[in-house]
Amino acid sequence: DTGVSQDPRHKITKRGQNVTFRCDPISEHNRLYWYRQTLGQGPEFLTYFQNEAQLEKSRLLSDRFSAERPKGSFSTLEIQRTEQGDSAMYLCASSPLKAGGGTEAFFGQGTRLTVV
Amino acid sequence: LAKTTQPISMDSYEGQEVNITCSHNNIATNDYITWYQQFPSQGPRFIIQGYKTKVTNEVASLFIPADRKSSTLSLPRVSLSDTAVYYCLVGDRAGANNLFFGTGTRLTVIP
């Protein structure tokens, strides 16, 4: 399978615990994006990388959230001291860097986080 | 940031053509217009992208007027499997066109 892969698919954690999610993008894609989606809402942008550089981070993202893409390949999203409001689907997407703009993003199946 | 406005929901009978319009009054010169489809419990899937005039692929057509302040996604002869949420995105800078989703349009296809 050469699509975007996310692991785990589901995660249940107790409030206050730390969780880490992994995303493996399509191999030749320079850009990687993280989103959060709750029921009935569109995906909410969290952050995006171009290669290993984190170029943008949502102002809505608290300090408990951190993302890395150490070698410009896979990425991890960590949530520290989880809260019930963090329960959501976390989506990863990747896209190639295209000169002149205009490119499509390919999404993974997401990681569903439930904080109890 | 170019904000988009779409109808919250639409219903259509099978076999009909469906047109979903998106308003983006503050679109910038370098912005592309991209549409995604999302089924429950799945990530969004790219449908079509355009800059101006008309773009057509095997799935849909995208109509963009000269002022680019709106766009219309056209789905020909919809089937029950087209029931999904459709999102219109406008990039806020060249190249980074996939950042901000709105609430989308929930299309329900009725048999």
Tab-separated table of N, CA and C in Angstrom, chain A residues 2-66:
chain	number	residue	atom	x	y	z
A	2	THR	N	0.714	2.116	-0.983
A	2	THR	CA	1.584	3.276	-1.083
A	2	THR	C	0.887	4.546	-0.625
A	3	GLY	N	-0.235	4.445	0.068
A	3	GLY	CA	-0.946	5.615	0.552
A	3	GLY	C	-0.383	6.102	1.867
A	4	VAL	N	-1.053	7.093	2.458
A	4	VAL	CA	-0.666	7.632	3.761
A	4	VAL	C	-1.127	6.658	4.841
A	5	SER	N	-0.217	6.324	5.719
A	5	SER	CA	-0.505	5.346	6.766
A	5	SER	C	-0.439	6.005	8.127
A	6	GLN	N	-1.429	5.718	8.965
A	6	GLN	CA	-1.446	6.262	10.322
A	6	GLN	C	-1.548	5.130	11.328
A	7	ASP	N	-0.857	5.335	12.450
A	7	ASP	CA	-0.852	4.309	13.479
A	7	ASP	C	-0.832	4.959	14.859
A	8	PRO	N	-1.671	4.496	15.802
A	8	PRO	CA	-2.668	3.429	15.628
A	8	PRO	C	-3.927	3.956	14.962
A	9	ARG	N	-4.856	3.092	14.663
A	9	ARG	CA	-6.133	3.526	14.107
A	9	ARG	C	-7.064	4.010	15.213
A	10	HIS	N	-6.928	3.394	16.371
A	10	HIS	CA	-7.757	3.766	17.512
A	10	HIS	C	-6.886	3.811	18.760
A	11	LYS	N	-7.204	4.777	19.640
A	11	LYS	CA	-6.474	4.874	20.893
A	11	LYS	C	-7.429	5.340	21.973
A	12	ILE	N	-7.482	4.579	23.052
A	12	ILE	CA	-8.250	4.982	24.227
A	12	ILE	C	-7.256	5.228	25.354
A	13	THR	N	-7.356	6.371	25.972
A	13	THR	CA	-6.405	6.707	27.026
A	13	THR	C	-7.124	7.391	28.175
A	14	LYS	N	-6.510	7.326	29.327
A	14	LYS	CA	-7.073	7.992	30.488
A	14	LYS	C	-6.637	9.451	30.499
A	15	ARG	N	-7.499	10.288	30.994
A	15	ARG	CA	-7.193	11.705	31.101
A	15	ARG	C	-5.886	11.902	31.862
A	16	GLY	N	-5.046	12.763	31.330
A	16	GLY	CA	-3.772	13.045	31.978
A	16	GLY	C	-2.594	12.275	31.394
A	17	GLN	N	-2.879	11.243	30.622
A	17	GLN	CA	-1.812	10.456	30.007
A	17	GLN	C	-1.323	11.151	28.730
A	18	ASN	N	-0.114	10.777	28.328
A	18	ASN	CA	0.443	11.264	27.064
A	18	ASN	C	0.179	10.242	25.970
A	19	VAL	N	-0.058	10.718	24.760
A	19	VAL	CA	-0.235	9.815	23.624
A	19	VAL	C	0.599	10.321	22.450
A	20	THR	N	1.013	9.382	21.625
A	20	THR	CA	1.785	9.734	20.428
A	20	THR	C	1.221	8.980	19.241
A	21	PHE	N	1.035	9.706	18.156
A	21	PHE	CA	0.541	9.106	16.918
A	21	PHE	C	1.621	9.216	15.846
A	22	ARG	N	1.596	8.261	14.936
A	22	ARG	CA	2.576	8.259	13.862
A	22	ARG	C	1.888	8.373	12.518
A	23	CYS	N	2.545	9.067	11.604
A	23	CYS	CA	2.061	9.186	10.230
A	23	CYS	C	3.210	8.901	9.273
A	24	ASP	N	2.962	7.994	8.342
A	24	ASP	CA	3.912	7.733	7.262
A	24	ASP	C	3.309	8.265	5.969
A	25	PRO	N	3.888	9.324	5.424
A	25	PRO	CA	3.300	9.908	4.209
A	25	PRO	C	3.686	9.104	2.978
A	26	ILE	N	3.158	9.485	1.846
A	26	ILE	CA	3.588	8.924	0.571
A	26	ILE	C	5.050	9.331	0.378
A	27	SER	N	5.880	8.402	-0.035
A	27	SER	CA	7.326	8.557	0.112
A	27	SER	C	7.906	9.790	-0.581
A	28	GLU	N	7.425	10.177	-1.715
A	28	GLU	CA	8.040	11.301	-2.415
A	28	GLU	C	7.411	12.644	-2.084
A	29	HIS	N	6.494	12.662	-1.144
A	29	HIS	CA	5.799	13.901	-0.798
A	29	HIS	C	6.596	14.733	0.201
A	30	ASN	N	6.784	16.013	-0.152
A	30	ASN	CA	7.551	16.905	0.699
A	30	ASN	C	6.711	17.454	1.850
A	31	ARG	N	5.417	17.625	1.621
A	31	ARG	CA	4.574	18.289	2.612
A	31	ARG	C	3.754	17.280	3.405
A	32	LEU	N	3.635	17.571	4.684
A	32	LEU	CA	2.865	16.715	5.576
A	32	LEU	C	2.037	17.606	6.471
A	33	TYR	N	0.765	17.220	6.669
A	33	TYR	CA	-0.196	18.028	7.416
A	33	TYR	C	-0.841	17.181	8.513
A	34	TRP	N	-1.138	17.835	9.627
A	34	TRP	CA	-1.928	17.225	10.686
A	34	TRP	C	-3.210	18.031	10.882
A	35	TYR	N	-4.307	17.286	11.038
A	35	TYR	CA	-5.612	17.892	11.283
A	35	TYR	C	-6.282	17.164	12.445
A	36	ARG	N	-7.244	17.847	13.054
A	36	ARG	CA	-8.109	17.237	14.059
A	36	ARG	C	-9.542	17.438	13.599
A	37	GLN	N	-10.350	16.401	13.746
A	37	GLN	CA	-11.749	16.503	13.322
A	37	GLN	C	-12.670	15.930	14.379
A	38	THR	N	-13.651	16.727	14.768
A	38	THR	CA	-14.684	16.246	15.684
A	38	THR	C	-15.979	16.056	14.916
A	39	LEU	N	-16.900	15.360	15.521
A	39	LEU	CA	-18.135	14.961	14.850
A	39	LEU	C	-18.892	16.178	14.322
A	40	GLY	N	-19.227	16.137	13.042
A	40	GLY	CA	-20.034	17.192	12.438
A	40	GLY	C	-19.250	18.421	12.005
A	41	GLN	N	-17.949	18.391	12.226
A	41	GLN	CA	-17.117	19.534	11.847
A	41	GLN	C	-16.148	19.146	10.744
A	42	GLY	N	-15.671	20.144	10.016
A	42	GLY	CA	-14.631	19.877	9.046
A	42	GLY	C	-13.298	19.686	9.730
A	43	PRO	N	-12.328	19.120	9.030
A	43	PRO	CA	-10.990	18.972	9.613
A	43	PRO	C	-10.427	20.335	10.012
A	44	GLU	N	-9.861	20.388	11.212
A	44	GLU	CA	-9.263	21.613	11.732
A	44	GLU	C	-7.759	21.513	11.602
A	45	PHE	N	-7.172	22.478	10.913
A	45	PHE	CA	-5.733	22.469	10.700
A	45	PHE	C	-4.971	22.586	12.014
A	46	LEU	N	-3.951	21.750	12.178
A	46	LEU	CA	-3.087	21.818	13.354
A	46	LEU	C	-1.707	22.349	12.999
A	47	THR	N	-1.052	21.681	12.028
A	47	THR	CA	0.297	22.082	11.683
A	47	THR	C	0.688	21.462	10.352
A	48	TYR	N	1.753	22.042	9.721
A	48	TYR	CA	2.234	21.408	8.510
A	48	TYR	C	3.742	21.563	8.369
A	49	PHE	N	4.325	20.574	7.715
A	49	PHE	CA	5.766	20.488	7.494
A	49	PHE	C	6.060	20.519	6.008
A	50	GLN	N	7.160	21.154	5.688
A	50	GLN	CA	7.756	20.983	4.371
A	50	GLN	C	9.109	20.349	4.616
A	51	ASN	N	9.247	19.125	4.172
A	51	ASN	CA	10.395	18.290	4.559
A	51	ASN	C	10.444	18.229	6.085
A	52	GLU	N	11.567	18.557	6.722
A	52	GLU	CA	11.638	18.448	8.179
A	52	GLU	C	11.252	19.747	8.876
A	53	ALA	N	11.020	20.797	8.140
A	53	ALA	CA	10.726	22.101	8.730
A	53	ALA	C	9.227	22.263	9.001
A	54	GLN	N	8.915	22.636	10.227
A	54	GLN	CA	7.525	22.909	10.597
A	54	GLN	C	7.232	24.358	10.211
A	55	LEU	N	6.456	24.555	9.155
A	55	LEU	CA	6.276	25.881	8.592
A	55	LEU	C	5.111	26.648	9.185
A	56	GLU	N	4.125	25.952	9.660
A	56	GLU	CA	2.983	26.654	10.222
A	56	GLU	C	2.345	25.818	11.322
A	57	LYS	N	1.877	26.505	12.328
A	57	LYS	CA	1.240	25.849	13.460
A	57	LYS	C	0.024	26.667	13.839
A	58	SER	N	-1.107	26.011	14.022
A	58	SER	CA	-2.334	26.726	14.351
A	58	SER	C	-2.207	27.434	15.692
A	59	ARG	N	-2.745	28.639	15.755
A	59	ARG	CA	-2.756	29.373	17.033
A	59	ARG	C	-3.669	28.699	18.048
A	60	LEU	N	-4.551	27.832	17.555
A	60	LEU	CA	-5.461	27.130	18.458
A	60	LEU	C	-4.775	25.957	19.146
A	61	LEU	N	-3.583	25.620	18.684
A	61	LEU	CA	-2.887	24.457	19.223
A	61	LEU	C	-2.213	24.818	20.527
A	62	SER	N	-2.612	24.114	21.582
A	62	SER	CA	-2.031	24.432	22.885
A	62	SER	C	-0.611	23.877	22.970
A	63	ASP	N	0.074	24.277	24.030
A	63	ASP	CA	1.456	23.824	24.240
A	63	ASP	C	1.527	22.329	24.551
A	64	ARG	N	0.393	21.714	24.782
A	64	ARG	CA	0.399	20.274	25.066
A	64	ARG	C	0.589	19.448	23.794
A	65	PHE	N	0.427	20.113	22.651
A	65	PHE	CA	0.563	19.427	21.369
A	65	PHE	C	1.935	19.738	20.771
A	66	SER	N	2.597	18.698	20.296
A	66	SER	CA	3.855	18.911	19.584
A	66	SER	C	3.968	17.906	18.449
